[in-house]
Short mmCIF file of C-alpha atoms in Angstrom, two decimals:
data_model
loop_
_atom_site.label_atom_id
_atom_site.label_comp_id
_atom_site.label_asym_id
_atom_site.label_seq_id
_atom_site.Cartn_x
_atom_site.Cartn_y
_atom_site.Cartn_z
CA MET A 10 -22.56 -10.21 -12.12
CA LEU A 11 -23.45 -6.53 -12.17
CA PHE A 12 -22.45 -4.49 -15.37
CA THR A 13 -23.52 -1.26 -14.84
CA VAL A 14 -24.99 1.13 -17.85
CA SER A 15 -21.38 2.80 -18.41
CA ARG A 16 -19.22 -0.24 -18.22
CA THR A 17 -21.22 -1.57 -21.52
CA ARG A 18 -20.19 1.48 -23.83
CA ARG A 19 -17.02 1.87 -22.86
CA LEU A 20 -16.32 -2.11 -23.68
CA LEU A 21 -18.09 -1.71 -27.19
CA GLN A 22 -15.86 1.94 -27.10
CA CYS A 23 -12.61 -0.46 -26.78
CA VAL A 24 -13.79 -2.86 -29.33
CA SER A 25 -14.49 -0.22 -32.11
CA ARG A 26 -11.33 1.43 -31.48
CA LEU A 27 -9.31 -2.27 -31.53
CA LEU A 28 -11.40 -3.24 -35.08
CA GLN A 29 -9.62 -0.09 -36.31
CA CYS A 30 -6.06 -0.34 -35.61
CA ARG A 31 -5.80 -4.33 -36.45
CA TYR A 32 -2.42 -3.89 -38.02
CA ILE A 33 -1.40 -1.69 -35.27
CA GLN A 34 0.02 -6.00 -33.91
CA LYS A 35 1.64 -6.52 -37.19
CA GLY A 36 4.92 -6.04 -37.97
CA HIS A 37 8.55 -5.88 -36.54
CA THR A 38 9.94 -4.91 -33.37
CA GLN A 39 11.12 -1.68 -32.75
CA THR A 40 13.82 0.67 -30.46
CA ASN A 41 12.61 3.20 -28.75
CA GLY A 42 13.42 5.55 -31.50
CA GLY A 43 9.93 4.59 -32.76
CA LEU A 44 8.30 6.70 -29.80
CA LYS A 45 6.65 8.62 -31.96
CA LYS A 46 5.30 6.38 -34.35
CA ALA A 47 4.28 4.29 -31.16
CA ILE A 48 2.30 7.39 -29.48
CA SER A 49 0.58 7.32 -33.29
CA ALA A 50 -0.21 3.97 -32.76
CA PHE A 51 -1.43 4.43 -28.12
CA THR A 52 -3.68 7.42 -30.13
CA SER A 53 -5.54 4.47 -32.45
CA VAL A 54 -6.15 2.41 -29.91
CA CYS A 55 -7.68 4.89 -26.93
CA GLY A 56 -8.32 7.65 -28.96
CA GLU A 57 -6.30 11.13 -28.71
CA ASP A 58 -8.21 11.87 -25.25
CA GLY A 59 -6.64 9.05 -24.81
CA VAL A 60 -2.91 9.88 -24.88
CA SER A 61 -0.94 12.84 -23.48
CA THR A 62 2.62 14.08 -23.98
CA GLY A 63 1.92 17.36 -22.21
CA GLU A 64 5.00 18.04 -19.45
CA THR A 65 2.55 18.84 -16.66
CA VAL A 66 0.75 15.31 -16.88
CA ARG A 67 3.84 13.94 -17.35
CA GLU A 68 5.42 15.09 -13.98
CA GLN A 69 2.60 14.36 -12.20
CA HIS A 70 2.70 11.32 -13.22
CA GLY A 71 6.70 10.61 -12.52
CA ARG A 72 6.24 10.80 -8.03
CA ASP A 73 5.13 9.57 -5.67
CA GLU A 74 4.59 10.77 -2.46
CA SER A 75 7.87 9.14 -1.54
CA VAL A 76 11.21 11.55 -1.21
CA HIS A 77 12.31 10.80 -4.88
CA ARG A 78 12.94 12.79 -7.18
CA CYS A 79 10.08 12.89 -9.92
CA ARG A 80 11.28 11.11 -13.13
CA PRO A 81 8.52 11.29 -15.91
CA PRO A 82 8.15 9.39 -18.60
CA ASP A 83 8.04 10.00 -22.12
CA VAL A 84 3.49 9.30 -22.84
CA VAL A 85 0.57 8.96 -20.66
CA VAL A 86 -1.67 6.98 -21.65
CA PHE A 87 -5.29 6.52 -20.25
CA PRO A 88 -6.84 2.98 -21.02
CA ARG A 89 -9.91 2.08 -20.25
CA CYS A 90 -10.17 -1.39 -20.75
CA VAL A 91 -8.29 -4.10 -19.76
CA GLU A 92 -8.78 -5.01 -23.89
CA GLU A 93 -6.90 -1.60 -24.33
CA VAL A 94 -3.74 -2.18 -21.65
CA SER A 95 -3.90 -5.51 -24.30
CA ALA A 96 -3.26 -3.49 -26.75
CA LEU A 97 -1.42 -0.91 -25.47
CA ALA A 98 1.62 -3.58 -24.47
CA LYS A 99 1.69 -4.74 -27.12
CA ILE A 100 3.08 -1.53 -28.85
CA CYS A 101 5.43 -1.10 -26.24
CA TYR A 102 6.51 -4.89 -26.37
CA ARG A 103 7.01 -4.11 -30.07
CA HIS A 104 8.82 -1.01 -29.92
CA ASN A 105 10.22 -2.46 -26.66
CA LEU A 106 9.26 0.86 -24.65
CA PRO A 107 9.26 0.65 -21.15
CA ILE A 108 5.75 0.42 -18.37
CA ILE A 109 5.44 1.83 -16.10
CA PRO A 110 1.31 0.92 -14.16
CA PHE A 111 -0.26 3.97 -12.20
CA GLY A 112 -3.21 4.45 -9.63
CA THR A 113 -3.20 7.33 -7.67
CA GLY A 114 0.34 8.04 -6.83
CA THR A 115 0.27 7.25 -3.47
CA GLY A 116 2.87 5.24 -2.72
CA LEU A 117 6.56 5.95 -0.39
CA GLU A 118 9.02 4.18 -1.91
CA GLY A 119 9.49 5.73 -5.69
CA GLY A 120 7.47 2.65 -7.49
CA VAL A 121 6.52 5.12 -10.23
CA GLY A 122 9.26 6.69 -11.36
CA ALA A 123 10.24 6.11 -15.48
CA LEU A 124 13.87 5.66 -15.06
CA LYS A 125 14.56 4.38 -18.23
CA GLY A 126 11.45 6.63 -19.56
CA GLY A 127 8.61 5.14 -21.66
CA VAL A 128 5.26 4.83 -21.11
CA CYS A 129 2.90 5.08 -17.98
CA PHE A 130 -0.58 3.45 -17.94
CA SER A 131 -3.09 5.63 -15.71
CA LEU A 132 -6.00 3.30 -15.21
CA ARG A 133 -7.93 6.24 -12.84
CA LYS A 134 -10.67 5.29 -16.07
CA MET A 135 -10.97 1.92 -15.35
CA ASP A 136 -13.25 2.73 -11.80
CA GLN A 137 -15.93 0.22 -12.14
CA VAL A 138 -16.62 -1.95 -9.01
CA LEU A 139 -17.50 -5.29 -11.51
CA ASP A 140 -19.31 -8.14 -9.40
CA VAL A 141 -20.15 -7.93 -5.77
CA HIS A 142 -21.70 -11.71 -3.88
CA GLN A 143 -22.80 -10.31 -0.48
CA GLU A 144 -23.61 -13.81 0.23
CA ASP A 145 -20.04 -14.74 -0.44
CA PHE A 146 -17.95 -12.63 0.27
CA ASP A 147 -16.21 -11.66 -2.22
CA VAL A 148 -16.11 -8.71 -5.40
CA THR A 149 -14.17 -7.50 -8.66
CA VAL A 150 -13.16 -4.58 -8.90
CA GLU A 151 -10.76 -1.93 -12.25
CA PRO A 152 -7.00 -0.41 -11.25
CA GLY A 153 -9.06 2.81 -10.69
CA VAL A 154 -11.38 2.12 -7.87
CA THR A 155 -9.81 2.53 -4.60
CA ARG A 156 -10.91 1.84 -0.89
CA LYS A 157 -12.53 4.63 0.49
CA ALA A 158 -14.95 4.66 -3.05
CA LEU A 159 -15.29 0.91 -2.19
CA ASN A 160 -16.55 0.68 1.33
CA SER A 161 -18.69 3.16 -0.37
CA TYR A 162 -20.76 1.79 -3.05
CA LEU A 163 -21.19 -1.01 -0.06
CA ARG A 164 -22.33 1.00 2.40
CA ASP A 165 -26.08 -0.18 2.25
CA THR A 166 -24.99 -4.27 1.86
CA GLY A 167 -23.48 -4.17 4.92
CA LEU A 168 -19.93 -5.44 3.85
CA TRP A 169 -16.75 -3.52 4.28
CA PHE A 170 -13.23 -3.80 2.81
CA PRO A 171 -10.86 -3.04 5.37
CA VAL A 172 -7.48 -3.17 4.66
CA ASP A 173 -6.65 0.57 4.57
CA PRO A 174 -2.70 1.55 4.03
CA GLY A 175 -4.05 6.04 5.27
CA ALA A 176 -4.16 7.03 1.85
CA ASP A 177 -7.39 6.60 -0.10
CA ALA A 178 -5.24 4.58 -2.24
CA SER A 179 -6.41 2.13 -5.80
CA LEU A 180 -7.35 -1.40 -4.61
CA CYS A 181 -5.09 -3.15 -7.19
CA GLY A 182 -2.12 -0.57 -6.41
CA MET A 183 -2.50 -1.92 -2.56
CA ALA A 184 -2.42 -5.57 -4.09
CA ALA A 185 1.02 -4.78 -6.16
CA THR A 186 2.24 -3.23 -3.21
CA SER A 187 1.47 -5.88 -0.64
CA ALA A 188 0.16 -3.09 1.36
CA SER A 189 -1.66 -2.60 4.98
CA GLY A 190 -1.56 -0.75 7.68
CA THR A 191 -3.80 0.57 10.62
CA ASN A 192 -6.45 -3.51 10.94
CA ALA A 193 -4.15 -5.94 9.37
CA VAL A 194 -3.51 -7.24 12.92
CA HIS A 195 -7.13 -8.56 12.95
CA TYR A 196 -8.11 -8.87 9.25
CA GLY A 197 -4.70 -9.24 7.42
CA THR A 198 -2.41 -7.32 4.54
CA MET A 199 -3.52 -7.42 1.27
CA ARG A 200 -1.24 -11.12 0.78
CA GLU A 201 -4.25 -12.28 2.80
CA ASN A 202 -7.27 -10.44 1.18
CA VAL A 203 -7.03 -10.99 -2.84
CA LEU A 204 -8.63 -14.05 -3.97
CA ASN A 205 -7.65 -13.70 -7.65
CA LEU A 206 -6.46 -10.78 -10.12
CA GLU A 207 -6.77 -10.28 -13.82
CA VAL A 208 -3.37 -9.57 -15.31
CA VAL A 209 -1.31 -7.94 -18.63
CA LEU A 210 2.01 -9.59 -18.75
CA ALA A 211 5.30 -7.47 -20.47
CA ASP A 212 3.65 -8.72 -24.35
CA GLY A 213 0.05 -8.00 -23.07
CA SER A 214 -0.88 -11.15 -23.36
CA VAL A 215 -3.40 -11.82 -20.41
CA VAL A 216 -3.47 -14.27 -17.73
CA HIS A 217 -5.98 -14.99 -14.11
CA THR A 218 -3.33 -15.77 -11.56
CA ALA A 219 -7.40 -18.05 -10.11
CA GLY A 220 -8.31 -19.08 -13.23
CA LYS A 221 -10.37 -16.76 -15.34
CA GLY A 222 -13.79 -16.05 -13.31
CA ARG A 223 -12.92 -18.28 -10.09
CA ARG A 224 -13.37 -16.99 -6.26
CA PRO A 225 -13.05 -19.57 -4.19
CA ARG A 226 -11.76 -18.78 0.11
CA LYS A 227 -9.16 -21.37 -0.84
CA SER A 228 -6.93 -23.14 -3.38
CA ALA A 229 -5.08 -25.57 -3.03
CA ALA A 230 -4.56 -25.96 -6.89
CA GLY A 231 -0.91 -25.45 -8.26
CA TYR A 232 1.08 -22.41 -8.21
CA ASN A 233 -0.35 -19.62 -5.62
CA LEU A 234 0.06 -17.30 -8.57
CA THR A 235 -2.12 -15.02 -7.24
CA ASN A 236 0.56 -13.81 -4.18
CA LEU A 237 3.12 -13.89 -6.52
CA PHE A 238 1.64 -10.58 -8.06
CA VAL A 239 0.95 -9.10 -5.02
CA GLY A 240 3.58 -7.02 -4.22
CA SER A 241 5.59 -7.82 -7.35
CA GLU A 242 5.29 -3.44 -7.73
CA GLY A 243 4.23 -3.35 -11.28
CA THR A 244 7.61 -5.20 -12.38
CA LEU A 245 5.61 -9.16 -13.47
CA GLY A 246 2.30 -7.49 -15.22
CA ILE A 247 -0.28 -4.79 -14.72
CA ILE A 248 -2.71 -5.47 -12.35
CA THR A 249 -6.57 -5.41 -14.55
CA LYS A 250 -8.40 -6.68 -12.03
CA ALA A 251 -8.32 -7.55 -8.21
CA THR A 252 -11.06 -10.41 -6.78
CA LEU A 253 -10.81 -8.82 -2.79
CA ARG A 254 -12.81 -11.02 0.73
CA LEU A 255 -14.81 -8.88 1.98
CA TYR A 256 -16.07 -8.85 5.51
CA GLY A 257 -19.35 -7.97 7.71
CA ILE A 258 -19.62 -4.40 9.20
CA PRO A 259 -19.43 -4.74 13.76
CA GLU A 260 -21.93 -4.37 14.81
CA ALA A 261 -20.39 -2.44 17.25
CA VAL A 262 -17.22 -0.32 18.11
CA VAL A 263 -15.13 0.37 20.74
CA SER A 264 -11.85 2.41 20.97
CA ALA A 265 -9.37 2.73 24.10
CA VAL A 266 -6.29 5.03 24.61
CA CYS A 267 -3.83 3.47 27.31
CA SER A 268 -0.39 5.60 28.28
CA PHE A 269 2.45 3.30 29.92
CA PRO A 270 6.05 3.70 31.66
CA SER A 271 8.50 2.57 29.24
CA VAL A 272 8.92 0.90 25.14
CA GLN A 273 8.49 -2.98 26.96
CA ALA A 274 5.91 -2.10 29.08
CA ALA A 275 3.73 -1.61 25.49
CA VAL A 276 4.28 -4.20 23.85
CA ASP A 277 3.70 -6.47 27.05
CA SER A 278 0.66 -5.22 26.88
CA THR A 279 0.37 -6.00 23.13
CA VAL A 280 1.53 -9.74 23.51
CA HIS A 281 -0.16 -10.51 26.50
CA VAL A 282 -3.90 -9.05 24.77
CA LEU A 283 -2.75 -10.85 21.87
CA GLN A 284 -2.65 -14.22 24.06
CA ALA A 285 -5.67 -13.88 25.66
CA GLY A 286 -7.60 -14.29 22.31
CA VAL A 287 -8.71 -10.84 22.19
CA PRO A 288 -9.71 -10.50 18.90
CA ILE A 289 -8.13 -7.19 18.33
CA ALA A 290 -9.54 -5.25 15.35
CA ARG A 291 -6.15 -2.10 15.83
CA ILE A 292 -2.85 -1.74 18.33
CA GLU A 293 -1.56 0.75 17.09
CA PHE A 294 2.11 2.61 19.02
CA LEU A 295 3.27 5.51 19.84
CA ASP A 296 6.62 6.27 21.02
CA ASP A 297 6.59 10.00 23.64
CA VAL A 298 8.16 12.49 21.31
CA MET A 299 5.42 11.58 18.80
CA VAL A 300 2.46 12.09 21.95
CA ASP A 301 4.13 15.45 22.40
CA ALA A 302 3.92 16.38 19.26
CA CYS A 303 1.41 15.34 18.54
CA ASN A 304 -0.74 16.78 21.96
CA LYS A 305 0.68 20.21 21.50
CA PHE A 306 -0.67 19.54 16.59
CA ASN A 307 -3.92 18.61 17.93
CA SER A 308 -4.16 21.01 21.53
CA LEU A 309 -4.41 17.52 23.16
CA SER A 310 -3.24 16.25 26.86
CA TYR A 311 -2.68 12.72 26.15
CA PRO A 312 0.47 12.08 29.03
CA VAL A 313 3.85 12.33 27.26
CA THR A 314 5.03 8.54 27.62
CA PRO A 315 4.97 5.04 25.68
CA THR A 316 1.22 5.12 24.37
CA LEU A 317 -1.19 2.53 23.29
CA PHE A 318 -4.79 2.93 20.40
CA LEU A 319 -6.77 0.02 20.73
CA GLU A 320 -10.06 -1.08 18.83
CA PHE A 321 -12.33 -3.42 19.61
CA HIS A 322 -14.80 -4.96 16.80
CA GLY A 323 -17.65 -6.84 17.34
CA THR A 324 -21.07 -7.77 19.55
CA GLU A 325 -22.02 -5.10 22.52
CA ASP A 326 -21.44 -8.42 25.07
CA SER A 327 -18.41 -8.97 23.60
CA LEU A 328 -17.32 -5.94 23.42
CA ASP A 329 -17.73 -5.42 27.13
CA GLU A 330 -15.39 -8.59 27.97
CA GLN A 331 -12.73 -7.04 25.25
CA VAL A 332 -11.91 -4.19 27.06
CA ARG A 333 -12.82 -5.73 30.69
CA THR A 334 -10.01 -8.03 29.82
CA THR A 335 -7.37 -5.61 27.93
CA GLU A 336 -7.92 -3.18 30.77
CA GLU A 337 -7.03 -5.12 33.23
CA ILE A 338 -3.50 -6.62 31.28
CA THR A 339 -2.18 -3.03 30.52
CA SER A 340 -3.09 -2.41 34.81
CA ALA A 341 -1.37 -5.33 35.43
CA ASN A 342 1.56 -3.94 33.26
CA GLY A 343 1.96 -0.57 34.40
CA GLY A 344 -0.77 0.90 31.74
CA ALA A 345 -1.90 4.20 33.26
CA ASP A 346 -5.46 6.87 31.93
CA PHE A 347 -6.78 4.01 30.34
CA GLN A 348 -9.63 5.95 29.14
CA TRP A 349 -12.23 3.92 26.07
CA ALA A 350 -15.05 4.76 24.22
CA ARG A 351 -17.80 3.72 22.56
CA ASP A 352 -20.07 6.44 20.36
CA GLU A 353 -18.58 7.74 16.80
CA GLY A 354 -17.11 11.23 18.16
CA THR A 355 -15.45 10.42 21.33
CA ARG A 356 -14.01 7.50 19.16
CA ALA A 357 -12.40 9.94 15.88
CA ARG A 358 -11.13 12.38 18.78
CA LEU A 359 -9.49 9.44 20.91
CA TRP A 360 -7.78 9.10 17.58
CA LYS A 361 -7.22 11.73 16.15
CA ALA A 362 -3.91 11.66 17.95
CA ARG A 363 -2.40 8.25 16.16
CA HIS A 364 -4.38 10.23 11.82
CA ASP A 365 -2.46 13.10 12.32
CA ALA A 366 1.12 11.57 13.53
CA TRP A 367 2.20 12.56 9.77
CA TYR A 368 0.96 16.01 10.18
CA ALA A 369 2.20 16.32 13.93
CA ALA A 370 5.23 15.41 12.78
CA LEU A 371 6.01 17.42 9.79
CA ALA A 372 4.97 20.71 12.06
CA LEU A 373 7.37 19.99 14.68
CA ARG A 374 10.10 21.69 11.92
CA PRO A 375 7.56 23.50 9.77
CA GLY A 376 8.81 24.07 5.95
CA CYS A 377 10.30 20.48 6.29
CA LYS A 378 9.44 17.27 4.11
CA ALA A 379 9.49 13.62 5.79
CA TYR A 380 10.72 11.07 4.96
CA ALA A 381 8.80 6.90 6.53
CA THR A 382 11.07 4.86 8.10
CA ASP A 383 9.11 0.90 7.70
CA VAL A 384 10.52 -1.99 9.26
CA CYS A 385 9.61 -5.23 11.05
CA VAL A 386 10.53 -7.57 12.98
CA PRO A 387 9.15 -10.64 15.81
CA LEU A 388 7.26 -8.78 18.48
CA SER A 389 9.37 -10.42 20.92
CA ARG A 390 12.36 -8.12 19.42
CA LEU A 391 10.38 -4.49 19.29
CA PRO A 392 11.31 -3.20 22.65
CA HIS A 393 14.57 -3.40 21.62
CA ILE A 394 14.81 -2.42 18.18
CA ILE A 395 12.82 0.66 19.60
CA VAL A 396 15.16 1.78 22.43
CA GLU A 397 18.26 1.22 20.03
CA THR A 398 16.76 3.45 17.36
CA LYS A 399 15.65 5.80 19.44
CA GLU A 400 18.66 6.38 21.34
CA ASP A 401 20.63 6.15 17.69
CA LEU A 402 18.19 8.83 16.69
CA ILE A 403 19.46 11.05 19.92
CA GLN A 404 23.06 10.84 19.29
CA ASN A 405 22.76 11.58 15.66
CA GLY A 406 20.63 15.03 15.98
CA LEU A 407 17.67 13.23 13.62
CA THR A 408 13.68 14.49 14.23
CA GLY A 409 12.64 10.91 13.82
CA PRO A 410 9.26 10.63 16.70
CA ILE A 411 8.15 7.04 16.18
CA ALA A 412 4.14 5.10 15.27
CA GLY A 413 3.55 1.24 14.89
CA HIS A 414 1.67 -1.38 14.41
CA VAL A 415 2.34 -2.72 17.45
CA GLY A 416 0.79 -6.15 16.85
CA ASP A 417 2.36 -6.69 13.40
CA GLY A 418 5.58 -5.24 14.73
CA ASN A 419 5.57 -3.12 12.28
CA PHE A 420 7.13 0.35 13.29
CA HIS A 421 7.41 3.76 11.15
CA CYS A 422 10.55 6.38 12.11
CA ILE A 423 9.09 9.40 10.30
CA MET A 424 11.89 11.07 9.10
CA VAL A 425 11.20 15.08 9.27
CA LEU A 426 14.63 16.73 7.24
CA ASP A 427 15.52 19.83 5.97
CA PRO A 428 16.01 18.52 1.22
CA ASP A 429 17.82 21.15 1.05
CA ASP A 430 20.65 20.74 3.87
CA SER A 431 22.65 17.53 2.62
CA ASP A 432 24.32 17.10 5.64
CA GLU A 433 21.49 16.02 7.32
CA VAL A 434 19.97 14.31 3.98
CA GLN A 435 23.25 11.98 3.76
CA ARG A 436 22.52 11.61 8.13
CA VAL A 437 19.09 10.10 7.25
CA HIS A 438 20.40 8.14 4.69
CA GLN A 439 23.10 6.58 7.39
CA PHE A 440 20.28 6.38 9.90
CA THR A 441 17.76 4.72 7.57
CA GLU A 442 20.42 1.91 6.66
CA ARG A 443 21.05 1.04 10.03
CA LEU A 444 17.56 0.49 10.99
CA ALA A 445 17.11 -1.71 7.91
CA ARG A 446 19.88 -3.63 8.80
CA ARG A 447 19.21 -3.74 12.80
CA ALA A 448 15.96 -5.29 11.94
CA LEU A 449 17.32 -7.99 9.04
CA ALA A 450 19.62 -8.62 12.73
CA LEU A 451 16.85 -8.99 15.13
CA GLU A 452 15.77 -11.14 12.05
CA GLY A 453 12.75 -9.30 10.62
CA THR A 454 12.39 -7.56 7.23
CA CYS A 455 13.07 -4.24 5.75
CA THR A 456 10.19 -3.60 4.65
CA GLY A 457 6.80 -4.44 6.31
CA GLU A 458 4.67 -2.72 4.02
CA HIS A 459 5.76 0.05 2.10
CA GLY A 460 7.80 -2.24 -0.47
CA VAL A 461 10.71 -2.14 -1.94
CA GLY A 462 10.97 0.38 -5.01
CA LEU A 463 14.49 1.96 -5.45
CA GLY A 464 15.13 2.79 -1.47
CA LYS A 465 15.54 -0.77 -0.83
CA ARG A 466 17.16 -2.90 -3.52
CA ALA A 467 19.99 -3.45 -2.17
CA LEU A 468 18.55 -4.11 1.21
CA LEU A 469 16.25 -7.02 -0.55
CA ARG A 470 19.28 -8.61 -1.41
CA GLU A 471 20.83 -8.37 1.85
CA GLU A 472 17.24 -9.84 3.40
CA MET A 473 16.77 -12.46 0.65
CA GLY A 474 19.83 -13.81 -0.19
CA PRO A 475 21.61 -15.12 -3.32
CA GLY A 476 19.44 -17.95 -3.38
CA ALA A 477 15.98 -16.24 -3.45
CA MET A 478 17.81 -13.81 -5.19
CA GLY A 479 18.19 -15.27 -7.95
CA VAL A 480 14.73 -17.66 -7.95
CA MET A 481 13.62 -14.06 -8.87
CA GLN A 482 15.56 -13.10 -11.07
CA SER A 483 14.86 -16.23 -12.64
CA LEU A 484 10.89 -15.17 -11.95
CA LYS A 485 11.21 -11.74 -13.99
CA GLU A 486 13.16 -13.05 -17.24
CA SER A 487 10.65 -15.78 -17.84
CA LEU A 488 7.64 -13.33 -17.28
CA ASP A 489 9.48 -9.84 -18.85
CA PRO A 490 11.65 -11.47 -21.17
CA LYS A 491 12.81 -7.44 -21.81
CA ASN A 492 12.69 -6.18 -18.59
CA LEU A 493 9.70 -3.65 -19.92
CA MET A 494 7.36 -3.74 -17.01
CA ASN A 495 8.24 -1.08 -14.28
CA PRO A 496 12.35 -1.48 -15.14
CA GLY A 497 14.73 -0.66 -11.90
CA LYS A 498 12.73 -0.91 -9.12
CA VAL A 499 12.62 -4.24 -6.81
CA LEU A 500 15.85 -6.05 -8.57
#
């Protein structure tokens, strides 16, 4: 196990403070009126610099990147180790204070808002990469480690972590929301790439979902507790460590872009590429409106038609075959202007339209805000839902260019709206509800990767049905009987 000097020093500080505040664990249950006593107890656990009630700090921790309004907590704590997280959670449990975990605040569904006040656990000080097992292709990280920080740390090992939601999110936060992104078609989502989790429950107890220190590549031992917490959005516990799968950095990478006469032709090409066994690493879709926006934003000249952006990973020899097969398939489906690139600079230019899609959409209406929908349907239903969605946007006078992870059937309408125009806000809300129900009618889901958070709770009930929702509620009540963990989210 790799322990840095700073990690060892931090553990000693944690133990010292916990020994000083053993008296805190005694006493009886308080109501929320005991907040001042709780704050005093928090300070004894993680020091005065580890507790903040300042308005600015609270507001920073009461919002994410979503359109939901800021809901600041009553206090923010900054634990430095799992022992402190556990001690703080025990204090909250005794005083009946809600607990809201916070990573980097890059979520898109209002998951960090403190709807009932309470205590935000900001985990940024727990930022150590604890174990790297190169020969086993796995790593264990604390919740403050972001995906970019991990890949920077791994640079000299020949390994990388490929799940990329776009934002430089914290890895444990990505596990909590079951994040994915552009590489999921080849490498999977967070759900497929988490081997074990350390979780602090509402009462302060610590559990290891696959057994303490265990990291097998597969297991048939007992219930799959790891995937119970992946996607739980902080409603069941605080993730304090994650053991993740790693992959070898590919020897070579090739990117390509191709335009199509219709959405159907682009999706047909995607299906045929996957059926041909091409190990495509990324295959992304932009509709004509998004391509036009990206052209204007980046001074590009792509044809304003449905477009696929592709990426291939492998050896030099294997990539030649992958590109040749894909070009033949796209041509057979009416694809044109097939361009490909090997060197990093050209690849970056080729992908610039897709990478800047969010900002290009915002540039369509300067001064407005954006909200991204997140439905996902079976691949064969994708052309149908995209065509209906585009018709819906036009009929209701809404701006919503489309970008999607077409290999997974997951796409986003980037809804650009004026938040001060109540009529437009209402029309966008109604549109997103129709879109989600359209996806459910096509055997899909209301959220492919962003999570439920605040806005999709009613849709979740429609999607899962009363039986499954009852099981979820029972699990919640068993693990969090006081409903302290991120209350008001998911269920």
